C-alpha cells in the first residue's frame, strides 16, 4: 500500500498497482461474455442461410438433402442457446471452431492473418507519432501565424478525406503514375508504405489537433511562467510542456492502436493486404459465422486489453489515478 496526503492533511491510501490492474481485468470478463453473447445473437439472426452459402462457395448445388446434411454437420439445426454454450465452451479451451466454407480451423486462420495486420497497424502508429508530435509542437508554438494556419488547413483536409479515397489517390500517384511503389500485397517491404500511410492519414490529422490543444493548454500553466522567470531555456520548457501534454492525452493516443487494428479492413481490401480485416470481409460475404464471431471476440478483447493498459500507463504517470480517487 502507498499513502498520499490530501489537502486536509489526512493520508489517502492506495492499493498497489498490480492488484488494481488484476481487479480491472477481472471486471472486464463479464463484459467480454456479454459482448460474445450479443454478437453471437446478432450474427445468428442475420438474414441468409450459412449452409446454402457454404454449399455454393464450394461449387455445389444446394439440394434439400444436401442442405439438411450441411446444417447438421455445421450444428445449425440445434437450438440457439445450445449452439452458443457449445461455442463458448470450445472458445474457453482455445478452439474457435472451423470455417463453414473451407473447413479450416478458425484459430489457425486468425493466427495467420494477425501478424500482417499488427505490422500494418504498428507501422501506421509509428507514422502517426512521428508526424503528429512535431506538427503539433510547431502549430502550438506558432499559434495564429502562417505555419499554424497552413497546418490547420492540412489537418482539416486530412480529416475530411476518406481512407479509401486517399488510398486510391496514393495508388494512382505513386504506383501508377510514377511507378515508385508496388500496388499491394506482402511480397516486398516497400509494399507496406502505401497502406500504412493511407491508414495513418486521418489519425495524423486527429492527433495533431488533439496534441496542439493540449500543448496550448499546458503553455498557460503556472509552472511554465515560473520556469521562464527562473531563466530556463525554451527548449527545456518545451520538453516539459510536451511531456505534460502527452500525459494528458495518453489514453486517447493509446487507444489509437486498437482503432487502427479494427479499421484496417478498408485499407486491406484496397491494397490486397492478407490481414484480419480482409479475412473478416471475406467471411461476411461468405456468411462464415465462426470466422465473424471469432473476429468480433478478438477485437473486443483487444479493445478491453488496450483500455486497461492505458489505465496502467496513466496510473504510472499519476499515482493518484491508481484507485480512481484524487489525493
PDB file of C-alpha atoms in Angstrom:
ATOM      1  CA  UNK A   1       0.000   0.000   0.000  1.00  0.00           C
ATOM      2  CA  UNK A   2       1.114   3.574  -0.689  1.00  0.00           C
ATOM      3  CA  UNK A   3      -0.002   6.687   1.170  1.00  0.00           C
ATOM      4  CA  UNK A   4      -0.659  10.154  -0.152  1.00  0.00           C
ATOM      5  CA  UNK A   5      -1.870  13.154   1.818  1.00  0.00           C
ATOM      6  CA  UNK A   6      -4.976  15.111   0.952  1.00  0.00           C
ATOM      7  CA  UNK A   7      -5.392  18.846   1.293  1.00  0.00           C
ATOM      8  CA  UNK A   8      -6.704  18.379   4.859  1.00  0.00           C
ATOM      9  CA  UNK A   9      -3.549  16.516   5.831  1.00  0.00           C
ATOM     10  CA  UNK A  10      -5.255  13.137   6.237  1.00  0.00           C
ATOM     11  CA  UNK A  11      -3.480  10.246   4.496  1.00  0.00           C
ATOM     12  CA  UNK A  12      -5.154   8.671   1.484  1.00  0.00           C
ATOM     13  CA  UNK A  13      -4.204   5.025   0.971  1.00  0.00           C
ATOM     14  CA  UNK A  14      -3.962   3.464  -2.476  1.00  0.00           C
ATOM     15  CA  UNK A  15      -3.567  -0.242  -3.255  1.00  0.00           C
ATOM     16  CA  UNK A  16      -0.576  -1.381  -5.230  1.00  0.00           C
ATOM     17  CA  UNK A  17      -0.799  -1.185  -8.982  1.00  0.00           C
ATOM     18  CA  UNK A  18      -0.770  -4.943  -9.826  1.00  0.00           C
ATOM     19  CA  UNK A  19      -3.791  -5.563  -7.580  1.00  0.00           C
ATOM     20  CA  UNK A  20      -5.707  -2.707  -9.199  1.00  0.00           C
ATOM     21  CA  UNK A  21      -4.842  -3.931 -12.695  1.00  0.00           C
ATOM     22  CA  UNK A  22      -5.835  -7.515 -11.871  1.00  0.00           C
ATOM     23  CA  UNK A  23      -9.138  -6.324 -10.445  1.00  0.00           C
ATOM     24  CA  UNK A  24      -9.937  -4.296 -13.543  1.00  0.00           C
ATOM     25  CA  UNK A  25      -9.069  -7.204 -15.824  1.00  0.00           C
ATOM     26  CA  UNK A  26     -11.371  -9.472 -13.832  1.00  0.00           C
ATOM     27  CA  UNK A  27     -14.179  -6.920 -14.113  1.00  0.00           C
ATOM     28  CA  UNK A  28     -13.709  -6.965 -17.883  1.00  0.00           C
ATOM     29  CA  UNK A  29     -14.527 -10.691 -18.102  1.00  0.00           C
ATOM     30  CA  UNK A  30     -18.343 -10.282 -17.672  1.00  0.00           C
ATOM     31  CA  UNK A  31     -18.305  -7.507 -20.260  1.00  0.00           C
ATOM     32  CA  UNK A  32     -16.463  -9.767 -22.688  1.00  0.00           C
ATOM     33  CA  UNK A  33     -19.036 -12.518 -22.115  1.00  0.00           C
ATOM     34  CA  UNK A  34     -21.884 -10.079 -22.783  1.00  0.00           C
ATOM     35  CA  UNK A  35     -20.209  -8.929 -25.992  1.00  0.00           C
ATOM     36  CA  UNK A  36     -19.738 -12.519 -27.140  1.00  0.00           C
ATOM     37  CA  UNK A  37     -23.405 -13.366 -26.465  1.00  0.00           C
ATOM     38  CA  UNK A  38     -24.779 -10.263 -28.190  1.00  0.00           C
ATOM     39  CA  UNK A  39     -22.525 -10.648 -31.207  1.00  0.00           C
ATOM     40  CA  UNK A  40     -23.401 -14.340 -31.461  1.00  0.00           C
ATOM     41  CA  UNK A  41     -27.105 -13.484 -31.363  1.00  0.00           C
ATOM     42  CA  UNK A  42     -26.842 -10.723 -33.965  1.00  0.00           C
ATOM     43  CA  UNK A  43     -24.760 -12.882 -36.295  1.00  0.00           C
ATOM     44  CA  UNK A  44     -27.109 -15.847 -35.975  1.00  0.00           C
ATOM     45  CA  UNK A  45     -30.200 -13.691 -36.578  1.00  0.00           C
ATOM     46  CA  UNK A  46     -28.801 -12.062 -39.706  1.00  0.00           C
ATOM     47  CA  UNK A  47     -30.622 -12.976 -42.963  1.00  0.00           C
ATOM     48  CA  UNK A  48     -29.421 -15.743 -45.221  1.00  0.00           C
ATOM     49  CA  UNK A  49     -28.657 -19.419 -44.834  1.00  0.00           C
ATOM     50  CA  UNK A  50     -24.982 -20.128 -43.998  1.00  0.00           C
ATOM     51  CA  UNK A  51     -25.381 -23.739 -45.099  1.00  0.00           C
ATOM     52  CA  UNK A  52     -26.574 -22.705 -48.543  1.00  0.00           C
ATOM     53  CA  UNK A  53     -23.751 -20.179 -48.920  1.00  0.00           C
ATOM     54  CA  UNK A  54     -21.178 -22.782 -47.840  1.00  0.00           C
ATOM     55  CA  UNK A  55     -22.511 -25.194 -50.469  1.00  0.00           C
ATOM     56  CA  UNK A  56     -22.485 -22.605 -53.265  1.00  0.00           C
ATOM     57  CA  UNK A  57     -18.985 -21.369 -52.363  1.00  0.00           C
ATOM     58  CA  UNK A  58     -17.696 -24.916 -52.815  1.00  0.00           C
ATOM     59  CA  UNK A  59     -19.273 -25.107 -56.293  1.00  0.00           C
ATOM     60  CA  UNK A  60     -22.176 -27.448 -55.466  1.00  0.00           C
ATOM     61  CA  UNK A  61     -25.919 -27.150 -55.994  1.00  0.00           C
ATOM     62  CA  UNK A  62     -27.918 -26.825 -52.737  1.00  0.00           C
ATOM     63  CA  UNK A  63     -30.430 -29.665 -52.820  1.00  0.00           C
ATOM     64  CA  UNK A  64     -32.770 -30.215 -49.835  1.00  0.00           C
ATOM     65  CA  UNK A  65     -30.878 -33.347 -48.778  1.00  0.00           C
ATOM     66  CA  UNK A  66     -27.512 -31.609 -49.014  1.00  0.00           C
ATOM     67  CA  UNK A  67     -28.820 -28.582 -47.108  1.00  0.00           C
ATOM     68  CA  UNK A  68     -30.085 -30.791 -44.275  1.00  0.00           C
ATOM     69  CA  UNK A  69     -26.799 -32.684 -44.149  1.00  0.00           C
ATOM     70  CA  UNK A  70     -24.749 -29.460 -44.142  1.00  0.00           C
ATOM     71  CA  UNK A  71     -26.879 -27.886 -41.391  1.00  0.00           C
ATOM     72  CA  UNK A  72     -26.434 -30.988 -39.251  1.00  0.00           C
ATOM     73  CA  UNK A  73     -22.681 -31.054 -39.882  1.00  0.00           C
ATOM     74  CA  UNK A  74     -22.288 -27.378 -39.013  1.00  0.00           C
ATOM     75  CA  UNK A  75     -24.579 -27.619 -35.990  1.00  0.00           C
ATOM     76  CA  UNK A  76     -27.085 -25.136 -37.414  1.00  0.00           C
ATOM     77  CA  UNK A  77     -30.037 -27.422 -36.689  1.00  0.00           C
ATOM     78  CA  UNK A  78     -29.594 -27.157 -32.910  1.00  0.00           C
ATOM     79  CA  UNK A  79     -31.276 -24.531 -30.670  1.00  0.00           C
ATOM     80  CA  UNK A  80     -29.650 -21.132 -30.387  1.00  0.00           C
ATOM     81  CA  UNK A  81     -28.703 -21.338 -26.702  1.00  0.00           C
ATOM     82  CA  UNK A  82     -27.237 -24.811 -27.129  1.00  0.00           C
ATOM     83  CA  UNK A  83     -25.106 -23.596 -30.032  1.00  0.00           C
ATOM     84  CA  UNK A  84     -23.864 -20.605 -28.043  1.00  0.00           C
ATOM     85  CA  UNK A  85     -22.946 -22.662 -24.976  1.00  0.00           C
ATOM     86  CA  UNK A  86     -21.174 -25.201 -27.167  1.00  0.00           C
ATOM     87  CA  UNK A  87     -19.236 -22.432 -28.918  1.00  0.00           C
ATOM     88  CA  UNK A  88     -18.400 -20.735 -25.616  1.00  0.00           C
ATOM     89  CA  UNK A  89     -17.104 -23.962 -24.097  1.00  0.00           C
ATOM     90  CA  UNK A  90     -14.861 -24.520 -27.102  1.00  0.00           C
ATOM     91  CA  UNK A  91     -13.679 -20.882 -27.067  1.00  0.00           C
ATOM     92  CA  UNK A  92     -12.671 -21.129 -23.421  1.00  0.00           C
ATOM     93  CA  UNK A  93     -10.439 -24.055 -24.401  1.00  0.00           C
ATOM     94  CA  UNK A  94      -8.913 -22.053 -27.264  1.00  0.00           C
ATOM     95  CA  UNK A  95     -10.935 -23.723 -30.021  1.00  0.00           C
ATOM     96  CA  UNK A  96     -12.930 -21.196 -32.085  1.00  0.00           C
ATOM     97  CA  UNK A  97     -14.425 -23.783 -34.405  1.00  0.00           C
ATOM     98  CA  UNK A  98     -13.897 -24.434 -38.100  1.00  0.00           C
ATOM     99  CA  UNK A  99     -14.713 -22.336 -41.130  1.00  0.00           C
ATOM    100  CA  UNK A 100     -18.004 -23.130 -42.867  1.00  0.00           C
ATOM    101  CA  UNK A 101     -16.530 -22.642 -46.326  1.00  0.00           C
ATOM    102  CA  UNK A 102     -13.178 -24.433 -46.327  1.00  0.00           C
ATOM    103  CA  UNK A 103     -13.257 -26.469 -43.083  1.00  0.00           C
ATOM    104  CA  UNK A 104     -10.035 -24.926 -41.750  1.00  0.00           C
ATOM    105  CA  UNK A 105      -9.560 -24.150 -38.070  1.00  0.00           C
ATOM    106  CA  UNK A 106     -10.582 -20.580 -37.309  1.00  0.00           C
ATOM    107  CA  UNK A 107      -7.790 -20.231 -34.747  1.00  0.00           C
ATOM    108  CA  UNK A 108      -5.204 -21.065 -37.407  1.00  0.00           C
ATOM    109  CA  UNK A 109      -6.687 -18.584 -39.888  1.00  0.00           C
ATOM    110  CA  UNK A 110      -6.684 -15.808 -37.285  1.00  0.00           C
ATOM    111  CA  UNK A 111      -3.126 -16.659 -36.263  1.00  0.00           C
ATOM    112  CA  UNK A 112      -2.003 -16.421 -39.900  1.00  0.00           C
ATOM    113  CA  UNK A 113      -3.810 -13.117 -40.545  1.00  0.00           C
ATOM    114  CA  UNK A 114      -2.947 -11.379 -37.250  1.00  0.00           C
ATOM    115  CA  UNK A 115       0.806 -10.654 -37.841  1.00  0.00           C
ATOM    116  CA  UNK A 116       0.268  -8.732 -41.132  1.00  0.00           C
ATOM    117  CA  UNK A 117      -2.468  -6.651 -39.505  1.00  0.00           C
ATOM    118  CA  UNK A 118      -0.330  -5.883 -36.450  1.00  0.00           C
ATOM    119  CA  UNK A 119       2.578  -4.985 -38.744  1.00  0.00           C
ATOM    120  CA  UNK A 120       0.383  -2.614 -40.723  1.00  0.00           C
ATOM    121  CA  UNK A 121      -1.209  -1.042 -37.620  1.00  0.00           C
ATOM    122  CA  UNK A 122       2.131  -0.733 -35.811  1.00  0.00           C
ATOM    123  CA  UNK A 123       3.778   0.960 -38.781  1.00  0.00           C
ATOM    124  CA  UNK A 124       0.836   3.335 -39.110  1.00  0.00           C
ATOM    125  CA  UNK A 125       1.042   4.144 -35.373  1.00  0.00           C
ATOM    126  CA  UNK A 126       4.748   4.986 -35.731  1.00  0.00           C
ATOM    127  CA  UNK A 127       3.951   7.259 -38.687  1.00  0.00           C
ATOM    128  CA  UNK A 128       1.231   8.965 -36.630  1.00  0.00           C
ATOM    129  CA  UNK A 129       3.620   9.665 -33.743  1.00  0.00           C
ATOM    130  CA  UNK A 130       6.488  10.790 -35.968  1.00  0.00           C
ATOM    131  CA  UNK A 131       4.260  13.231 -37.849  1.00  0.00           C
ATOM    132  CA  UNK A 132       1.713  14.446 -35.297  1.00  0.00           C
ATOM    133  CA  UNK A 133       4.094  15.349 -32.443  1.00  0.00           C
ATOM    134  CA  UNK A 134       6.379  17.725 -34.445  1.00  0.00           C
ATOM    135  CA  UNK A 135       3.379  19.162 -36.315  1.00  0.00           C
ATOM    136  CA  UNK A 136       1.513  19.837 -33.059  1.00  0.00           C
ATOM    137  CA  UNK A 137       4.572  21.447 -31.475  1.00  0.00           C
ATOM    138  CA  UNK A 138       5.144  23.700 -34.497  1.00  0.00           C
ATOM    139  CA  UNK A 139       1.480  24.648 -34.721  1.00  0.00           C
ATOM    140  CA  UNK A 140       1.212  25.418 -30.997  1.00  0.00           C
ATOM    141  CA  UNK A 141       4.449  27.419 -30.859  1.00  0.00           C
ATOM    142  CA  UNK A 142       3.400  29.456 -33.924  1.00  0.00           C
ATOM    143  CA  UNK A 143      -0.262  29.791 -32.942  1.00  0.00           C
ATOM    144  CA  UNK A 144      -2.101  32.262 -35.157  1.00  0.00           C
ATOM    145  CA  UNK A 145       0.796  32.634 -37.595  1.00  0.00           C
ATOM    146  CA  UNK A 146       1.254  31.309 -41.122  1.00  0.00           C
ATOM    147  CA  UNK A 147       2.708  27.852 -40.209  1.00  0.00           C
ATOM    148  CA  UNK A 148      -0.165  27.291 -37.790  1.00  0.00           C
ATOM    149  CA  UNK A 149      -2.761  28.304 -40.386  1.00  0.00           C
ATOM    150  CA  UNK A 150      -1.203  26.033 -43.027  1.00  0.00           C
ATOM    151  CA  UNK A 151      -1.032  23.066 -40.653  1.00  0.00           C
ATOM    152  CA  UNK A 152      -4.610  23.586 -39.513  1.00  0.00           C
ATOM    153  CA  UNK A 153      -5.693  23.638 -43.155  1.00  0.00           C
ATOM    154  CA  UNK A 154      -3.858  20.370 -43.788  1.00  0.00           C
ATOM    155  CA  UNK A 155      -5.443  18.921 -40.646  1.00  0.00           C
ATOM    156  CA  UNK A 156      -8.902  19.838 -41.933  1.00  0.00           C
ATOM    157  CA  UNK A 157      -8.070  18.286 -45.306  1.00  0.00           C
ATOM    158  CA  UNK A 158      -6.737  15.106 -43.714  1.00  0.00           C
ATOM    159  CA  UNK A 159      -9.819  14.738 -41.529  1.00  0.00           C
ATOM    160  CA  UNK A 160     -12.163  15.227 -44.489  1.00  0.00           C
ATOM    161  CA  UNK A 161     -10.606  12.758 -46.948  1.00  0.00           C
ATOM    162  CA  UNK A 162     -11.930   9.169 -46.531  1.00  0.00           C
ATOM    163  CA  UNK A 163      -9.378   6.398 -46.241  1.00  0.00           C
ATOM    164  CA  UNK A 164     -10.495   4.567 -49.389  1.00  0.00           C
ATOM    165  CA  UNK A 165     -10.248   7.752 -51.487  1.00  0.00           C
ATOM    166  CA  UNK A 166      -6.815   8.608 -50.063  1.00  0.00           C
ATOM    167  CA  UNK A 167      -5.663   5.058 -50.806  1.00  0.00           C
ATOM    168  CA  UNK A 168      -6.831   5.253 -54.416  1.00  0.00           C
ATOM    169  CA  UNK A 169      -5.103   8.624 -54.866  1.00  0.00           C
ATOM    170  CA  UNK A 170      -1.848   7.273 -53.437  1.00  0.00           C
ATOM    171  CA  UNK A 171      -2.066   4.213 -55.701  1.00  0.00           C
ATOM    172  CA  UNK A 172      -2.627   6.392 -58.764  1.00  0.00           C
ATOM    173  CA  UNK A 173       0.209   8.771 -57.891  1.00  0.00           C
ATOM    174  CA  UNK A 174       2.964   6.523 -56.523  1.00  0.00           C
ATOM    175  CA  UNK A 175       2.170   3.148 -58.137  1.00  0.00           C
ATOM    176  CA  UNK A 176       0.590   4.016 -61.493  1.00  0.00           C
ATOM    177  CA  UNK A 177       1.793   7.492 -62.459  1.00  0.00           C
ATOM    178  CA  UNK A 178       5.316   7.477 -61.004  1.00  0.00           C
ATOM    179  CA  UNK A 179       5.755   3.690 -60.668  1.00  0.00           C
ATOM    180  CA  UNK A 180       7.718   4.052 -57.426  1.00  0.00           C
ATOM    181  CA  UNK A 181       5.879   1.645 -55.113  1.00  0.00           C
ATOM    182  CA  UNK A 182       4.009  -1.641 -55.592  1.00  0.00           C
ATOM    183  CA  UNK A 183       0.216  -1.705 -55.727  1.00  0.00           C
ATOM    184  CA  UNK A 184      -0.234  -4.059 -52.795  1.00  0.00           C
ATOM    185  CA  UNK A 185       0.392  -7.481 -51.382  1.00  0.00           C
ATOM    186  CA  UNK A 186       3.099  -8.526 -48.955  1.00  0.00           C
ATOM    187  CA  UNK A 187       5.811  -9.737 -51.308  1.00  0.00           C
ATOM    188  CA  UNK A 188       8.309  -6.934 -50.568  1.00  0.00           C
ATOM    189  CA  UNK A 189       8.991  -4.449 -47.729  1.00  0.00           C
ATOM    190  CA  UNK A 190       8.124  -1.423 -49.884  1.00  0.00           C
ATOM    191  CA  UNK A 191       4.570  -2.763 -50.220  1.00  0.00           C
ATOM    192  CA  UNK A 192       3.989  -1.691 -46.616  1.00  0.00           C
ATOM    193  CA  UNK A 193       4.454   2.036 -47.310  1.00  0.00           C
ATOM    194  CA  UNK A 194       1.256   2.928 -49.165  1.00  0.00           C
ATOM    195  CA  UNK A 195      -1.227   1.030 -46.932  1.00  0.00           C
ATOM    196  CA  UNK A 196       0.471   2.277 -43.752  1.00  0.00           C
ATOM    197  CA  UNK A 197       0.388   5.902 -44.927  1.00  0.00           C
ATOM    198  CA  UNK A 198      -3.244   5.526 -46.022  1.00  0.00           C
ATOM    199  CA  UNK A 199      -4.198   4.103 -42.636  1.00  0.00           C
ATOM    200  CA  UNK A 200      -2.270   6.786 -40.736  1.00  0.00           C
ATOM    201  CA  UNK A 201      -3.501   9.892 -42.587  1.00  0.00           C
ATOM    202  CA  UNK A 202      -6.769  10.512 -40.672  1.00  0.00           C
ATOM    203  CA  UNK A 203      -5.098   9.723 -37.334  1.00  0.00           C
ATOM    204  CA  UNK A 204      -2.258  12.159 -38.046  1.00  0.00           C
ATOM    205  CA  UNK A 205      -4.815  14.920 -38.524  1.00  0.00           C
ATOM    206  CA  UNK A 206      -6.851  13.960 -35.452  1.00  0.00           C
ATOM    207  CA  UNK A 207      -3.934  13.633 -33.033  1.00  0.00           C
ATOM    208  CA  UNK A 208      -2.142  16.710 -34.322  1.00  0.00           C
ATOM    209  CA  UNK A 209      -5.241  18.691 -33.435  1.00  0.00           C
ATOM    210  CA  UNK A 210      -5.526  16.907 -30.074  1.00  0.00           C
ATOM    211  CA  UNK A 211      -1.887  17.495 -29.129  1.00  0.00           C
ATOM    212  CA  UNK A 212      -1.988  21.097 -30.311  1.00  0.00           C
ATOM    213  CA  UNK A 213      -4.907  21.837 -27.989  1.00  0.00           C
ATOM    214  CA  UNK A 214      -3.165  20.057 -25.093  1.00  0.00           C
ATOM    215  CA  UNK A 215       0.098  21.941 -25.679  1.00  0.00           C
ATOM    216  CA  UNK A 216      -1.677  25.307 -25.827  1.00  0.00           C
ATOM    217  CA  UNK A 217      -3.455  24.498 -22.592  1.00  0.00           C
ATOM    218  CA  UNK A 218      -0.217  23.415 -20.911  1.00  0.00           C
ATOM    219  CA  UNK A 219       1.580  26.579 -22.028  1.00  0.00           C
ATOM    220  CA  UNK A 220      -0.872  28.574 -19.916  1.00  0.00           C
ATOM    221  CA  UNK A 221       0.019  26.695 -16.717  1.00  0.00           C
ATOM    222  CA  UNK A 222       1.819  28.431 -13.870  1.00  0.00           C
ATOM    223  CA  UNK A 223       4.874  26.179 -13.986  1.00  0.00           C
ATOM    224  CA  UNK A 224       5.684  27.477 -17.496  1.00  0.00           C
ATOM    225  CA  UNK A 225       5.623  31.081 -16.249  1.00  0.00           C
ATOM    226  CA  UNK A 226       7.744  30.090 -13.266  1.00  0.00           C
ATOM    227  CA  UNK A 227      10.270  28.273 -15.483  1.00  0.00           C
ATOM    228  CA  UNK A 228      10.625  31.311 -17.750  1.00  0.00           C
ATOM    229  CA  UNK A 229      11.011  33.584 -14.744  1.00  0.00           C
ATOM    230  CA  UNK A 230      13.818  31.325 -13.498  1.00  0.00           C
ATOM    231  CA  UNK A 231      15.647  31.705 -16.808  1.00  0.00           C
ATOM    232  CA  UNK A 232      15.116  28.185 -18.171  1.00  0.00           C
ATOM    233  CA  UNK A 233      15.762  27.771 -21.860  1.00  0.00           C
ATOM    234  CA  UNK A 234      12.848  27.493 -24.258  1.00  0.00           C
ATOM    235  CA  UNK A 235      13.989  24.022 -25.307  1.00  0.00           C
ATOM    236  CA  UNK A 236      13.841  22.748 -21.732  1.00  0.00           C
ATOM    237  CA  UNK A 237      10.460  24.391 -21.201  1.00  0.00           C
ATOM    238  CA  UNK A 238       9.057  22.896 -24.392  1.00  0.00           C
ATOM    239  CA  UNK A 239      10.341  19.482 -23.367  1.00  0.00           C
ATOM    240  CA  UNK A 240       8.409  19.663 -20.087  1.00  0.00           C
ATOM    241  CA  UNK A 241       5.350  21.068 -21.877  1.00  0.00           C
ATOM    242  CA  UNK A 242       5.393  18.200 -24.378  1.00  0.00           C
ATOM    243  CA  UNK A 243       5.783  15.634 -21.604  1.00  0.00           C
ATOM    244  CA  UNK A 244       2.802  17.018 -19.699  1.00  0.00           C
ATOM    245  CA  UNK A 245       0.725  17.335 -22.874  1.00  0.00           C
ATOM    246  CA  UNK A 246       1.414  13.748 -23.869  1.00  0.00           C
ATOM    247  CA  UNK A 247       0.464  12.616 -20.374  1.00  0.00           C
ATOM    248  CA  UNK A 248      -2.887  14.392 -20.548  1.00  0.00           C
ATOM    249  CA  UNK A 249      -3.720  12.795 -23.916  1.00  0.00           C
ATOM    250  CA  UNK A 250      -2.155   9.414 -23.185  1.00  0.00           C
ATOM    251  CA  UNK A 251      -5.424   7.471 -23.160  1.00  0.00           C
ATOM    252  CA  UNK A 252      -6.605   8.865 -26.474  1.00  0.00           C
ATOM    253  CA  UNK A 253      -3.246   8.238 -28.112  1.00  0.00           C
ATOM    254  CA  UNK A 254      -3.008   4.721 -26.719  1.00  0.00           C
ATOM    255  CA  UNK A 255      -6.492   3.744 -27.844  1.00  0.00           C
ATOM    256  CA  UNK A 256      -5.490   4.564 -31.410  1.00  0.00           C
ATOM    257  CA  UNK A 257      -3.755   1.176 -31.721  1.00  0.00           C
ATOM    258  CA  UNK A 258      -6.924  -0.970 -31.371  1.00  0.00           C
ATOM    259  CA  UNK A 259      -8.759   1.507 -33.583  1.00  0.00           C
ATOM    260  CA  UNK A 260      -6.008   1.121 -36.163  1.00  0.00           C
ATOM    261  CA  UNK A 261      -6.248  -2.676 -35.967  1.00  0.00           C
ATOM    262  CA  UNK A 262     -10.046  -2.649 -36.198  1.00  0.00           C
ATOM    263  CA  UNK A 263     -10.019  -0.091 -39.011  1.00  0.00           C
ATOM    264  CA  UNK A 264      -7.641  -1.893 -41.348  1.00  0.00           C
ATOM    265  CA  UNK A 265     -10.353  -3.734 -43.289  1.00  0.00           C
ATOM    266  CA  UNK A 266     -10.852  -0.908 -45.829  1.00  0.00           C
ATOM    267  CA  UNK A 267      -7.124  -0.460 -46.416  1.00  0.00           C
ATOM    268  CA  UNK A 268      -6.524  -4.206 -46.555  1.00  0.00           C
ATOM    269  CA  UNK A 269      -9.211  -4.624 -49.211  1.00  0.00           C
ATOM    270  CA  UNK A 270      -7.808  -1.760 -51.307  1.00  0.00           C
ATOM    271  CA  UNK A 271      -4.192  -2.979 -51.185  1.00  0.00           C
ATOM    272  CA  UNK A 272      -4.912  -6.771 -51.105  1.00  0.00           C
ATOM    273  CA  UNK A 273      -3.269  -6.994 -47.690  1.00  0.00           C
ATOM    274  CA  UNK A 274      -3.560 -10.523 -46.184  1.00  0.00           C
ATOM    275  CA  UNK A 275      -4.742  -9.440 -42.725  1.00  0.00           C
ATOM    276  CA  UNK A 276      -7.634  -9.741 -40.313  1.00  0.00           C
ATOM    277  CA  UNK A 277      -9.760  -7.090 -41.996  1.00  0.00           C
ATOM    278  CA  UNK A 278      -9.677  -8.792 -45.381  1.00  0.00           C
ATOM    279  CA  UNK A 279     -10.350 -12.141 -43.714  1.00  0.00           C
ATOM    280  CA  UNK A 280     -13.405 -10.691 -41.960  1.00  0.00           C
ATOM    281  CA  UNK A 281     -14.777  -9.075 -45.132  1.00  0.00           C
ATOM    282  CA  UNK A 282     -14.428 -12.386 -46.980  1.00  0.00           C
ATOM    283  CA  UNK A 283     -16.171 -14.181 -44.108  1.00  0.00           C
ATOM    284  CA  UNK A 284     -19.047 -11.664 -44.188  1.00  0.00           C
ATOM    285  CA  UNK A 285     -19.598 -12.205 -47.902  1.00  0.00           C
ATOM    286  CA  UNK A 286     -19.459 -15.987 -47.431  1.00  0.00           C
ATOM    287  CA  UNK A 287     -21.653 -15.940 -44.285  1.00  0.00           C
ATOM    288  CA  UNK A 288     -18.841 -17.749 -42.474  1.00  0.00           C
ATOM    289  CA  UNK A 289     -20.253 -17.358 -38.956  1.00  0.00           C
ATOM    290  CA  UNK A 290     -17.358 -18.883 -36.917  1.00  0.00           C
ATOM    291  CA  UNK A 291     -14.812 -16.543 -38.506  1.00  0.00           C
ATOM    292  CA  UNK A 292     -17.021 -13.477 -37.970  1.00  0.00           C
ATOM    293  CA  UNK A 293     -17.706 -14.415 -34.348  1.00  0.00           C
ATOM    294  CA  UNK A 294     -14.016 -15.031 -33.653  1.00  0.00           C
ATOM    295  CA  UNK A 295     -13.084 -11.697 -35.219  1.00  0.00           C
ATOM    296  CA  UNK A 296     -15.623  -9.798 -33.076  1.00  0.00           C
ATOM    297  CA  UNK A 297     -14.419 -11.566 -29.925  1.00  0.00           C
ATOM    298  CA  UNK A 298     -10.769 -10.862 -30.755  1.00  0.00           C
ATOM    299  CA  UNK A 299     -11.413  -7.157 -31.402  1.00  0.00           C
ATOM    300  CA  UNK A 300     -13.439  -6.822 -28.191  1.00  0.00           C
ATOM    301  CA  UNK A 301     -10.674  -8.463 -26.150  1.00  0.00           C
ATOM    302  CA  UNK A 302      -8.075  -6.261 -27.845  1.00  0.00           C
ATOM    303  CA  UNK A 303     -10.016  -3.070 -27.077  1.00  0.00           C
ATOM    304  CA  UNK A 304     -10.518  -4.078 -23.439  1.00  0.00           C
ATOM    305  CA  UNK A 305      -6.868  -5.041 -23.005  1.00  0.00           C
ATOM    306  CA  UNK A 306      -5.615  -1.796 -24.543  1.00  0.00           C
ATOM    307  CA  UNK A 307      -8.014   0.192 -22.386  1.00  0.00           C
ATOM    308  CA  UNK A 308      -6.676  -1.442 -19.239  1.00  0.00           C
ATOM    309  CA  UNK A 309      -3.122  -0.978 -20.482  1.00  0.00           C
ATOM    310  CA  UNK A 310      -3.732   2.744 -20.954  1.00  0.00           C
ATOM    311  CA  UNK A 311      -5.158   2.922 -17.426  1.00  0.00           C
ATOM    312  CA  UNK A 312      -1.928   1.309 -16.233  1.00  0.00           C
ATOM    313  CA  UNK A 313       0.180   3.867 -18.111  1.00  0.00           C
ATOM    314  CA  UNK A 314      -1.926   6.716 -16.737  1.00  0.00           C
ATOM    315  CA  UNK A 315      -1.522   5.330 -13.218  1.00  0.00           C
ATOM    316  CA  UNK A 316       2.238   5.145 -13.674  1.00  0.00           C
ATOM    317  CA  UNK A 317       2.221   8.764 -14.790  1.00  0.00           C
ATOM    318  CA  UNK A 318      -0.052   9.929 -11.947  1.00  0.00           C
ATOM    319  CA  UNK A 319      -0.290   7.681  -8.860  1.00  0.00           C
ATOM    320  CA  UNK A 320      -3.465   9.447  -7.741  1.00  0.00           C
ATOM    321  CA  UNK A 321      -5.306   7.684 -10.574  1.00  0.00           C
ATOM    322  CA  UNK A 322      -4.498   4.207  -9.317  1.00  0.00           C
ATOM    323  CA  UNK A 323      -7.682   3.933  -7.309  1.00  0.00           C
ATOM    324  CA  UNK A 324      -9.884   6.335  -9.199  1.00  0.00           C
ATOM    325  CA  UNK A 325      -9.612   8.997  -6.442  1.00  0.00           C
ATOM    326  CA  UNK A 326      -7.975  12.346  -6.029  1.00  0.00           C
ATOM    327  CA  UNK A 327      -5.380  12.963  -3.417  1.00  0.00           C
TER     328      UNK A 327
END
